[in-house]
Short mmCIF file of C-alpha atoms in Angstrom, two decimals:
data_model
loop_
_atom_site.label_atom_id
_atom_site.label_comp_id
_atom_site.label_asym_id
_atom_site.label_seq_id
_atom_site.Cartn_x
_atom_site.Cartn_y
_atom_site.Cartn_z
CA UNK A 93 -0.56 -18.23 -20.94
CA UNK A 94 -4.66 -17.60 -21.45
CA UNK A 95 -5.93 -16.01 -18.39
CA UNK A 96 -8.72 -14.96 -19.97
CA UNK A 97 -10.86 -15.96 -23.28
CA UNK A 98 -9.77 -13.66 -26.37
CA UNK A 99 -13.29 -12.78 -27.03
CA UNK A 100 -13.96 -11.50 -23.50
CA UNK A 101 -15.21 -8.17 -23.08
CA UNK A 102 -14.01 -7.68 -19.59
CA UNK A 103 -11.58 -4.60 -19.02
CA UNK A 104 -8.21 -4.48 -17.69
CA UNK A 105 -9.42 -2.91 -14.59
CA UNK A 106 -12.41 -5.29 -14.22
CA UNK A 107 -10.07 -7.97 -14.69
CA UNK A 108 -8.19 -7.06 -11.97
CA UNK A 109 -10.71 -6.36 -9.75
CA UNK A 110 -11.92 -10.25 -10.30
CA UNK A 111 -8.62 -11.47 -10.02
CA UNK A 112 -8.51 -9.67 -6.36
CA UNK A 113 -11.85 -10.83 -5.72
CA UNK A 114 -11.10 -14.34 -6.64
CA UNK A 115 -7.79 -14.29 -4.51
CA UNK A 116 -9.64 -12.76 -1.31
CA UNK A 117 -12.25 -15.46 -1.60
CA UNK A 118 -9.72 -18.48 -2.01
CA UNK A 119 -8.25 -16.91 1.23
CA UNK A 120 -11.37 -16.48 3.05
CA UNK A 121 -12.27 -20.13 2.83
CA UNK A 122 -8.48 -21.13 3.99
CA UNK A 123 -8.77 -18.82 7.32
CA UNK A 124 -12.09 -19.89 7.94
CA UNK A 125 -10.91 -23.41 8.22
CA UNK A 126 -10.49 -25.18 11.49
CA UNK A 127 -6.96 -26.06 10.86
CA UNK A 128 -5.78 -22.49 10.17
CA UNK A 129 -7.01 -21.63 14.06
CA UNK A 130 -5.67 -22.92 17.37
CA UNK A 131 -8.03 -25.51 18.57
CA UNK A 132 -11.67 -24.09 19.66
CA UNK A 133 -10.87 -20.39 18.29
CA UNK A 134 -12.74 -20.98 14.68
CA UNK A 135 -12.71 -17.65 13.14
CA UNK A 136 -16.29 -17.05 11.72
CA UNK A 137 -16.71 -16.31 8.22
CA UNK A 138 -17.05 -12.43 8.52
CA UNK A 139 -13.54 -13.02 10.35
CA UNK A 140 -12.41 -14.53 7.54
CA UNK A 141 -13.25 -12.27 5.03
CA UNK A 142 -11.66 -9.31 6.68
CA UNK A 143 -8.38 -11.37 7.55
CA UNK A 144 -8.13 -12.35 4.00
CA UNK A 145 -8.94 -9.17 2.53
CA UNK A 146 -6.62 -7.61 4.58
CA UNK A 147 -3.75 -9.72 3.83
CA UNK A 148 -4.48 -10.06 0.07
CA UNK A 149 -4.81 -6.16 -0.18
CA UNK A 150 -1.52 -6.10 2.36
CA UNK A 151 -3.11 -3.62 4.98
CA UNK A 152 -2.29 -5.11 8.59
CA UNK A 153 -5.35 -4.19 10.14
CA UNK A 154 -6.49 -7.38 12.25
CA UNK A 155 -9.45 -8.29 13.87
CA UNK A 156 -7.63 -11.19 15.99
CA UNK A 157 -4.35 -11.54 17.39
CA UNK A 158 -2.53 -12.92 14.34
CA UNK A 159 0.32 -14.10 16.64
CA UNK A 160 -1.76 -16.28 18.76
CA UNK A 161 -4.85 -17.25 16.81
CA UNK A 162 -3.50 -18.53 14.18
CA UNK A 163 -1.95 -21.86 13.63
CA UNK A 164 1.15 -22.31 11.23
CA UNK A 165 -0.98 -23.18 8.39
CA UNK A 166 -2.64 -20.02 9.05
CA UNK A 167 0.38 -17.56 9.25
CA UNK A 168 1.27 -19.26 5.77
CA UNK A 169 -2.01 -18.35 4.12
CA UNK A 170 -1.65 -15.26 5.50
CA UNK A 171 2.09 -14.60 4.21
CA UNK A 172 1.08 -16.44 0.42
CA UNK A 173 -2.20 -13.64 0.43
CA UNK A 174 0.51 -11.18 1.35
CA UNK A 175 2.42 -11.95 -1.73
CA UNK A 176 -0.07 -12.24 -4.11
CA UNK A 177 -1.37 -9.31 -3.20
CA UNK A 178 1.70 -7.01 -2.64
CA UNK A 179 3.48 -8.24 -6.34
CA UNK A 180 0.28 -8.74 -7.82
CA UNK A 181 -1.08 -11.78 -9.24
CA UNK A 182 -0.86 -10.44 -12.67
CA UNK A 183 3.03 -10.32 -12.55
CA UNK A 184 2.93 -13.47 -10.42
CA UNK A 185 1.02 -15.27 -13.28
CA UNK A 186 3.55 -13.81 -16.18
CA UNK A 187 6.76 -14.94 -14.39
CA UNK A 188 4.93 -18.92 -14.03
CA UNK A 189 4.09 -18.04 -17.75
CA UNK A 190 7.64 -17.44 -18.41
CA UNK A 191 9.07 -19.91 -16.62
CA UNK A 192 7.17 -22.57 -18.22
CA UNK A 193 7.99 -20.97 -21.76
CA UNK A 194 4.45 -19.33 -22.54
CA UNK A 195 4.10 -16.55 -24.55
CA UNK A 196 2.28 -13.52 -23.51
CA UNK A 197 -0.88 -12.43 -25.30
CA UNK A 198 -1.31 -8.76 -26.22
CA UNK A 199 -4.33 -8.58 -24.29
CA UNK A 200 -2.85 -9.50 -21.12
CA UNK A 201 0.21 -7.38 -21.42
CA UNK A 202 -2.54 -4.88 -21.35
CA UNK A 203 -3.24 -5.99 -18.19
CA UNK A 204 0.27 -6.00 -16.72
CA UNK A 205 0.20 -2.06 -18.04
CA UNK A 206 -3.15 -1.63 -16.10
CA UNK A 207 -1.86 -3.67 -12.86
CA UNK A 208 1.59 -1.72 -12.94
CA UNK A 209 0.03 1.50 -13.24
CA UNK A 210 1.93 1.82 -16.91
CA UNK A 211 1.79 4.42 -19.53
CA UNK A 212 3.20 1.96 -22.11
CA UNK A 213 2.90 -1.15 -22.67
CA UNK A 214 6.56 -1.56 -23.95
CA UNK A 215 8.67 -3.53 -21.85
CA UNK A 216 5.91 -4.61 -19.53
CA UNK A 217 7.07 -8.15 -19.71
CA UNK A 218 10.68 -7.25 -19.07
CA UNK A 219 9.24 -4.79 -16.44
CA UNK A 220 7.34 -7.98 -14.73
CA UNK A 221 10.52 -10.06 -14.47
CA UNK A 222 12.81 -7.59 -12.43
CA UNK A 223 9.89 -7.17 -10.35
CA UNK A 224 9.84 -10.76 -9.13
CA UNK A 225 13.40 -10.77 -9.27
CA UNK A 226 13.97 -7.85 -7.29
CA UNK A 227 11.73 -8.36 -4.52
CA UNK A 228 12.32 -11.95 -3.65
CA UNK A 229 16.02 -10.40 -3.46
CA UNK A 230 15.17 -8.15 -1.05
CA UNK A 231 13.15 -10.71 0.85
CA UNK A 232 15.89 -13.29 1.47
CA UNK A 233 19.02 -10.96 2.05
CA UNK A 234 16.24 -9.01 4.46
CA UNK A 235 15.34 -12.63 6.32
CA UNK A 236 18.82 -13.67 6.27
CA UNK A 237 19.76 -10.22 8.34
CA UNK A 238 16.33 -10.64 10.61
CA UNK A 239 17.14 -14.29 11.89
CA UNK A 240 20.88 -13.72 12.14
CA UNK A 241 19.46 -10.93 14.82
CA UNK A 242 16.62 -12.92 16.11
CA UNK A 243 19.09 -15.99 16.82
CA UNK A 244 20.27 -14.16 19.58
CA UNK A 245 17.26 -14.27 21.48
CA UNK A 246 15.67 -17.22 20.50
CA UNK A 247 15.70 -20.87 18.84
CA UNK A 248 17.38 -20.79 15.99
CA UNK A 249 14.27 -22.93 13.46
CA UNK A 250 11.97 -19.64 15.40
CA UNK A 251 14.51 -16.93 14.64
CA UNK A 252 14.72 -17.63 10.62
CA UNK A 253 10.50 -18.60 10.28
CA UNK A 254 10.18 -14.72 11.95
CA UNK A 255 12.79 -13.41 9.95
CA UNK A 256 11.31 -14.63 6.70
CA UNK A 257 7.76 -13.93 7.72
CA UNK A 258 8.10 -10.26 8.68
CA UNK A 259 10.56 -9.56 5.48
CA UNK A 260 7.76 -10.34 3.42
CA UNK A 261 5.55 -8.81 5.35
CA UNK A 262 6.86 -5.88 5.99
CA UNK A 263 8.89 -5.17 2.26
CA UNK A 264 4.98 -5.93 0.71
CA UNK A 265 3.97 -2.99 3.51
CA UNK A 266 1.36 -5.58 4.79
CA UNK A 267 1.96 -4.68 8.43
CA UNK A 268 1.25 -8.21 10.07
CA UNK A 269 3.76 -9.27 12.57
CA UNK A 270 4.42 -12.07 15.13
CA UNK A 271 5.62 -10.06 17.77
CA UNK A 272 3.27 -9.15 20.96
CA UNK A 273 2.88 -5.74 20.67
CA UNK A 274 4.22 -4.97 16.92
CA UNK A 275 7.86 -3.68 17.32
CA UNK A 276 7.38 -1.81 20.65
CA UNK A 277 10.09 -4.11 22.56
CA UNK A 278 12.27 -2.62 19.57
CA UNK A 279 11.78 0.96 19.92
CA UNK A 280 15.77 1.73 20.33
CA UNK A 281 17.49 -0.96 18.65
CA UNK A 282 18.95 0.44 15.86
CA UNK A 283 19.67 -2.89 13.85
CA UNK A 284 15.97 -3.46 13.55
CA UNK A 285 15.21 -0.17 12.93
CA UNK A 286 17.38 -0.01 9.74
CA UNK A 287 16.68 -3.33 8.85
CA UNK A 288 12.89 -2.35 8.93
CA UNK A 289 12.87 1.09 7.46
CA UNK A 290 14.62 0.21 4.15
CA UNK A 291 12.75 -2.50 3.71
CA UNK A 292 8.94 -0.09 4.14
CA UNK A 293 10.99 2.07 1.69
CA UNK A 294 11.64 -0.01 -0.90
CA UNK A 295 8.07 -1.61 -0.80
CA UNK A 296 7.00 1.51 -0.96
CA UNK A 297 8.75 3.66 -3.07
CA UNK A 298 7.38 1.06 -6.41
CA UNK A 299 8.87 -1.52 -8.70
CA UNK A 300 9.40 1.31 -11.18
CA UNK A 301 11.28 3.54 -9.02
CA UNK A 302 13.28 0.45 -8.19
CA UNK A 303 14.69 -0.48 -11.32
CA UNK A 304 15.44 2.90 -11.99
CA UNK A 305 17.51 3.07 -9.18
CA UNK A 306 18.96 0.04 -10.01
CA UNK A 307 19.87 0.35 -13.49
CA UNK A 308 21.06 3.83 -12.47
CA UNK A 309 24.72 2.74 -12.80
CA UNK A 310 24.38 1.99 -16.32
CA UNK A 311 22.42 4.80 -17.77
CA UNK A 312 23.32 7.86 -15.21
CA UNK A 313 19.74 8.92 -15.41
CA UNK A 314 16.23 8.91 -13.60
CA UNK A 315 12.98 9.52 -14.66
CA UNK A 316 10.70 12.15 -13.76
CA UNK A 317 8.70 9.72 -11.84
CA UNK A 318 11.62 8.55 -9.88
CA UNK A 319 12.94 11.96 -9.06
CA UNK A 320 9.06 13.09 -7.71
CA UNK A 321 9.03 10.34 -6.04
CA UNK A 322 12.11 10.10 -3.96
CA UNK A 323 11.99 13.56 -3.64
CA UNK A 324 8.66 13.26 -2.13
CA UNK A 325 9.02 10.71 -0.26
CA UNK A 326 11.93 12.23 1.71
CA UNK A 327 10.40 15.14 2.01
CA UNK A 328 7.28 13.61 3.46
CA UNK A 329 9.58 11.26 5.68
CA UNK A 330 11.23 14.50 7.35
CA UNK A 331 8.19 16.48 8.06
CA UNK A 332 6.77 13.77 9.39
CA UNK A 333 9.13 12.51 11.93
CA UNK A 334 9.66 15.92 12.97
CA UNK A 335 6.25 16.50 13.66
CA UNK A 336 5.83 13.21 15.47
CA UNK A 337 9.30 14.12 17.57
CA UNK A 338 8.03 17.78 18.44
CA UNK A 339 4.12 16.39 19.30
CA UNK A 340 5.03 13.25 21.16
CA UNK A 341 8.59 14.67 22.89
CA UNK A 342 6.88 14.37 26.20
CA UNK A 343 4.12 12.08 25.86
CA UNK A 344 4.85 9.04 28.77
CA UNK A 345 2.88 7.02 26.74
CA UNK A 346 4.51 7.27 23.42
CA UNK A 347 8.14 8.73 22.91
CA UNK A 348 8.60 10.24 26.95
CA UNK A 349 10.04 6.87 28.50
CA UNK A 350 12.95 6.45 25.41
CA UNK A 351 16.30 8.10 25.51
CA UNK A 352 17.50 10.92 23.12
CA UNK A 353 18.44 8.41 20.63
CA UNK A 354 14.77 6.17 21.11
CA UNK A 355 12.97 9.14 20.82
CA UNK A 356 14.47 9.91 16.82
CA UNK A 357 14.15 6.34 16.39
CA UNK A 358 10.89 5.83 16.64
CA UNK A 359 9.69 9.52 14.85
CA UNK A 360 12.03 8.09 12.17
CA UNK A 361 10.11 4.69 12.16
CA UNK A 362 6.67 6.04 12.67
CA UNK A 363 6.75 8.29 9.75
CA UNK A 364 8.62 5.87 7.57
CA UNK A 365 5.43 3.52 8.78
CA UNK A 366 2.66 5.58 7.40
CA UNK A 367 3.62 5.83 3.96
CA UNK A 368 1.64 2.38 4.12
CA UNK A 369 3.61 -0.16 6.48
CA UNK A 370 1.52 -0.37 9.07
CA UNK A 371 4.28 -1.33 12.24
CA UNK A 372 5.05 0.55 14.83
CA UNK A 373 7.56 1.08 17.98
CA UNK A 374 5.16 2.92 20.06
CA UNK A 375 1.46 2.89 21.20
CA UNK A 376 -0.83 4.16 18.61
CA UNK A 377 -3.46 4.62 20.89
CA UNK A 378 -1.53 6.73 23.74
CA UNK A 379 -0.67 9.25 20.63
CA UNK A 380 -2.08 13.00 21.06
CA UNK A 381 -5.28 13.53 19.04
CA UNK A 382 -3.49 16.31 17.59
CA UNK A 383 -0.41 13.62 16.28
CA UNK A 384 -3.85 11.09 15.46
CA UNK A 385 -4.95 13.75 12.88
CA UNK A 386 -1.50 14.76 11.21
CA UNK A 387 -1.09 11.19 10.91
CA UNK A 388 -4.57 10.43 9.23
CA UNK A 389 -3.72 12.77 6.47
CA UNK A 390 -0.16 11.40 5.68
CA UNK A 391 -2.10 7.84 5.55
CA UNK A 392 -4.33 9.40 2.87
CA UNK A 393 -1.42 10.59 0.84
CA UNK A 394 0.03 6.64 1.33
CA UNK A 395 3.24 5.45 -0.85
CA UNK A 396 3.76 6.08 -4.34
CA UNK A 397 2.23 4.40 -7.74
CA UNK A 398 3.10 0.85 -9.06
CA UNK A 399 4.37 0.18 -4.85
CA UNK A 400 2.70 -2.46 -2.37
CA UNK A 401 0.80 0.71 -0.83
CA UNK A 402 -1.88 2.48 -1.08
CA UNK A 403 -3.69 6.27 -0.62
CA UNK A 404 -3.89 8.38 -3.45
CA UNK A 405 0.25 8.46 -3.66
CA UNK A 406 2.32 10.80 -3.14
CA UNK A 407 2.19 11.80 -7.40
CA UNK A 408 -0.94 12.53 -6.70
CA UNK A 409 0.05 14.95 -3.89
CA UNK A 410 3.04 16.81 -5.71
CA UNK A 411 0.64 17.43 -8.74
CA UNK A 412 -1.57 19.26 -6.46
CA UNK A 413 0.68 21.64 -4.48
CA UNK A 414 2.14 21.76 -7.94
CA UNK A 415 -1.02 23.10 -9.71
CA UNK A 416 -2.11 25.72 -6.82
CA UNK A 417 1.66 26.95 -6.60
CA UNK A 418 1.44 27.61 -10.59
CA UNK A 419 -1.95 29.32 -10.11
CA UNK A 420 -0.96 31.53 -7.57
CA UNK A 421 1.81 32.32 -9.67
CA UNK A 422 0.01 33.36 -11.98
CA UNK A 423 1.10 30.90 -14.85
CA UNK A 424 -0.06 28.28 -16.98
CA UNK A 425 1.50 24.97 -17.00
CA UNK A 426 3.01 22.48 -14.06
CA UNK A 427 6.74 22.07 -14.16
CA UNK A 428 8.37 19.69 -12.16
CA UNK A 429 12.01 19.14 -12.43
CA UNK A 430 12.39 21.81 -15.62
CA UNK A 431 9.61 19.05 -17.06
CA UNK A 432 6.04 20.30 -18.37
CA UNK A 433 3.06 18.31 -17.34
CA UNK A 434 -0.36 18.03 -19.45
CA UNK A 435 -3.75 18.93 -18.33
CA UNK A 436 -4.66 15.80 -18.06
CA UNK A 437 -2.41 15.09 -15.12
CA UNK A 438 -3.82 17.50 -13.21
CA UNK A 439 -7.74 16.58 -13.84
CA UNK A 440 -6.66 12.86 -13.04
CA UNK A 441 -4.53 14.26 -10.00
CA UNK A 442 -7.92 16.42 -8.77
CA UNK A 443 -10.63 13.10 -9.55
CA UNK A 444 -8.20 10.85 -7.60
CA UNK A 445 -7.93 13.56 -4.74
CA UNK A 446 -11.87 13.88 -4.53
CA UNK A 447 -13.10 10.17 -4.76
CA UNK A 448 -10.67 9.31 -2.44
CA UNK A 449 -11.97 12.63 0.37
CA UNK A 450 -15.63 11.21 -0.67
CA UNK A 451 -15.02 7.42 -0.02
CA UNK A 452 -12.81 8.15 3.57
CA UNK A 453 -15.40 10.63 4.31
CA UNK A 454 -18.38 8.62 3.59
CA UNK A 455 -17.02 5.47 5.08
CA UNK A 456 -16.32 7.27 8.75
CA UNK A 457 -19.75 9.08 8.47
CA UNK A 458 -21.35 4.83 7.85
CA UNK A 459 -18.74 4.04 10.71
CA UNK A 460 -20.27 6.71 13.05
CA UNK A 461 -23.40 5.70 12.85
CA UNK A 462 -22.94 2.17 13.79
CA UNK A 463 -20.33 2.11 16.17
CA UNK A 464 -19.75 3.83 19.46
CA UNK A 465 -16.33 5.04 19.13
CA UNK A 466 -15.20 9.07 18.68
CA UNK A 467 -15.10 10.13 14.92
CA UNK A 468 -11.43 10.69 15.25
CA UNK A 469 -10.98 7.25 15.86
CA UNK A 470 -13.18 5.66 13.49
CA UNK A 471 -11.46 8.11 10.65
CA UNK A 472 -8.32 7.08 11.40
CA UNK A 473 -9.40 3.44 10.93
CA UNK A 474 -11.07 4.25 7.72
CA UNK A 475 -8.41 6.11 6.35
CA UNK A 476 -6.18 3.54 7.76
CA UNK A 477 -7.57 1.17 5.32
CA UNK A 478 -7.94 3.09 2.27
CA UNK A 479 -4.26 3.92 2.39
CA UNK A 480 -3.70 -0.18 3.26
CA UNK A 481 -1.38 1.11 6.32
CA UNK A 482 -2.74 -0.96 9.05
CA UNK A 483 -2.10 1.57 12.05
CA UNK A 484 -5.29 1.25 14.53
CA UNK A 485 -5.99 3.01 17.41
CA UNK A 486 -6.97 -0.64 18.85
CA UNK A 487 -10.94 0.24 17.06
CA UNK A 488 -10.52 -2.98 14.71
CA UNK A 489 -11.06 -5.98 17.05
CA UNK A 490 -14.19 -4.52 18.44
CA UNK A 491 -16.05 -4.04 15.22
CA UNK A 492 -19.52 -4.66 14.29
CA UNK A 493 -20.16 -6.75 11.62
CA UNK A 494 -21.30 -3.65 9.74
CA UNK A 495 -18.00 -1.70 10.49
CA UNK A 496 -16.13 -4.62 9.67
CA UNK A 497 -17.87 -4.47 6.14
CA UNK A 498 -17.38 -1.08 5.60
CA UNK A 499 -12.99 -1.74 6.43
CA UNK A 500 -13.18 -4.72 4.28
CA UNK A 501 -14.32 -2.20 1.20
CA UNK A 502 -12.38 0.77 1.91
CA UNK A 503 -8.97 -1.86 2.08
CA UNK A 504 -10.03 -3.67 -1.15
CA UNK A 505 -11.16 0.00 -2.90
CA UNK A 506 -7.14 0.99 -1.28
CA UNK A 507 -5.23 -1.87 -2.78
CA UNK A 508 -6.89 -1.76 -6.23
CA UNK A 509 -6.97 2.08 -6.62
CA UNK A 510 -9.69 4.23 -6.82
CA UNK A 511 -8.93 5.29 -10.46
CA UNK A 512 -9.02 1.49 -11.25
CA UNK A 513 -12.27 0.56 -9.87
CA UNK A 514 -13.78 3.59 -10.85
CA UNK A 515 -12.69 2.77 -14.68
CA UNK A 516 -13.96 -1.04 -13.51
CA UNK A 517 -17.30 -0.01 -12.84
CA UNK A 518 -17.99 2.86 -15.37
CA UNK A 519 -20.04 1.55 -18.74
CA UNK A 520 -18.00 1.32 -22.08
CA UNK A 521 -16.54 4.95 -23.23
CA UNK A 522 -17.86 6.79 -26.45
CA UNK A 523 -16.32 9.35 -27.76
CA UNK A 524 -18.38 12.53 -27.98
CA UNK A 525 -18.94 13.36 -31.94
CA UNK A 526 -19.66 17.55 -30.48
CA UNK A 527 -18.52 19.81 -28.13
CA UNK A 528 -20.59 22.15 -25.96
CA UNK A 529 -20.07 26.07 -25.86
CA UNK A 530 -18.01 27.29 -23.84
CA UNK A 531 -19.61 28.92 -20.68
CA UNK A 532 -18.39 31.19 -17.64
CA UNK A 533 -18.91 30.80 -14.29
CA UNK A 534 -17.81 32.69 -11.45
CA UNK A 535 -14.84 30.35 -8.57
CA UNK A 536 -13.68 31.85 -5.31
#
């Protein structure tokens, strides 16, 4: 396996931003063909772009109908992007690697511990393997359950092609879906509901998390990451459907028409949704303002590290609310689950936190001043993408070229993680030979 030449200078992290670059152009000139539209709906090449970009970086948003523009050879570029980009071509490339009995260079493992969002580089390989093992597991028991259900209600060849299509869809949290009207017509049916949720959750949750849960049985143990994660993602699960359920009780555009039952449903779903999903069983655009907002900053929090989503995770988050709950505590040091973190977590936690605020921020301020839409809405798109959710508030089909740009940076910028491009685009690291005095300045 030689992905790259082993005198190259290029970084891990400007590797991978190639590799994503490389993939989103392959699958701009796909879409852009004639034969991936219906006949006289030619997508133009800005089109294109944004399609591919935001399958390959498995957001949702669309600027076309993806159920009726697109021809079969289309949905299949869009659902290969989709799995590129949600495994990652890095561990897509190792498993061919393995398979054909390649051995994997030092350099590129490197790259596997960059792409994973590693510490060590021990066990990357093995690490690489479950992944691809794991998830195409989940896939196909996922699309077996979906057509079995979809069978009922129509032809039997349709029922397993949307079955297998939206399990890899949705378990990458890629958020495209053949349905008219995402999975509104599903709003109460519990089936699809559980079917769906579990599989947003596991996509979203990470590969890490994953195989911790699944080697649990053995070893009896989790790691820290696992336990802040789950722990955070239920937590942010809960608050969020409740939220959703108290705002939107009796909205008759969003959760007022459904029964008791609908109406937990589809807070359940909803919130499940934004960790970075992108589907929904009610109309994003009849939502409150209010509901708009809460859900624009769950978006920015997005799913957790080494998942198919994006935001600044929900690590990210916990080290935070960690850090100003030890400070106004008076004490020194972040413990999470009796477990000490290092400074460095927290300045990481705090850069990750800011450059994120500056590019949602900054991209909704560009947004405004080419588009006539509310800044509400045109945050909530722009946050939409950063996170890679794929919620709109039906903004994204009637974007100018220039917000269409703007989406198209702030999804790639989401999928590759703004830690990774940042470390892409900074100049070669020397370590400082002195240190400056020490100086005091007055906070608060």
């Amino acid at each position: 396996m030689s992905l790259m030449p082993k005198k190259s200078k290029i970084s891990p992290p400007q590797f991978l931003a190639m590799g994503f670059t490389s993939i989103i152009v392959i699958g701009t000139i796909l879409l852009w063909l004639p034969v991936a539209s219906i006949p006289g709906q030619r997508l133009s090449f800005i089109d294109a772009l944004f399609m591919a970009t935001s399958a390959t970086c498995v957001t949702g948003l669309s600027v076309v109908d993806t159920t009726s523009h697109f021809t079969f050879f289309g949905h299949i570029v869009i659902l290969i992007l989709v799995q590129l980009g949600g495994l990652g071509f890095m561990t897509m490339a190792t498993w061919f690697a393995l398979a054909w009995g390649k051995r994997v260079s030092l350099r590129e493992r490197l790259i596997l511990k960059e792409a994973m969002n590693q510490h060590y580089m021990e066990g990357i390989v093995r690490l690489s393997r479950r992944v691809i093992i794991y998830s195409l597991t989940v896939e196909f028991v996922a699309a077996i359950l979906l057509s079995l259900r979809w069978a009922t209600e129509m032809p039997v060849g349709q029922a397993v092609y949307y079955g297998v299509f939206h399990s890899i869809s949705i378990f990458n949290n890629a958020g495209f879906v053949l349905i008219e009207g995402s999975f509104a017509a599903y709003a109460d049916d519990l089936f699809i509901n559980v079917i769906t949720v579990i599989l947003i959750i596991l996509g979203g949750i990470g590969f890490i998390v994953l195989s911790d849960l699944i080697e649990y049985r053995r070893t009896r143990t989790l790691s820290l990451h696992s336990k802040v994660v789950l722990s955070a993602s239920g937590m942010l699960i809960v608050f969020g459907a409740l939220v959703i359920f108290l705002m939107e009780f009796n909205n008759v555009q969003t959760l007022g028409p459904l029964h008791g039952g609908g109406k937990v449903l589809a807070s359940i779903f909803q919130s499940v949704s934004l960790r970075s999903a992108g589907t929904s069983t009610i109309d994003i655009t009849g939502l409150r303002e209010s509901t708009q907002f809460f859900m624009i900053i769950l978006m920015f929090i997005g799913a957790a590290p080494g998942s198919t989503g994006g935001g600044i995770k929900v690590t990210t988050f916990v080290i935070l609310i960690g850090s100003v709950i030890t400070m106004l505590r008076g004490r020194e040091d972040v413990v999470l689950f009796r477990n000490r973190l290092s400074k460095e977590h927290t300045y990481k936690a705090i850069m990750i936190t800011f450059i994120g605020l500056a590019l949602v921020v900054s991209g909704a301020m560009i947004m405004s001043t080419t588009q006539s839409h509310s800044f509400l809405k045109l945050l909530f798109e722009t946050t939409s993408a950063f996170g890679t959710v794929g919620l709109s508030v039906g903004l994204t089909p009637e974007l100018t070229t220039s917000g269409k740009i703007v989406i198209i940076v702030m999804m790639f910028i989401g999928r590759l993680g703004a830690l990774t491009l940042a470390y892409a685009l900074q100049p070669r690291i020397h370590k400082e030979l002195y240190r400056h005095p020490e100086g005091k300045i007055i906070i608060g």
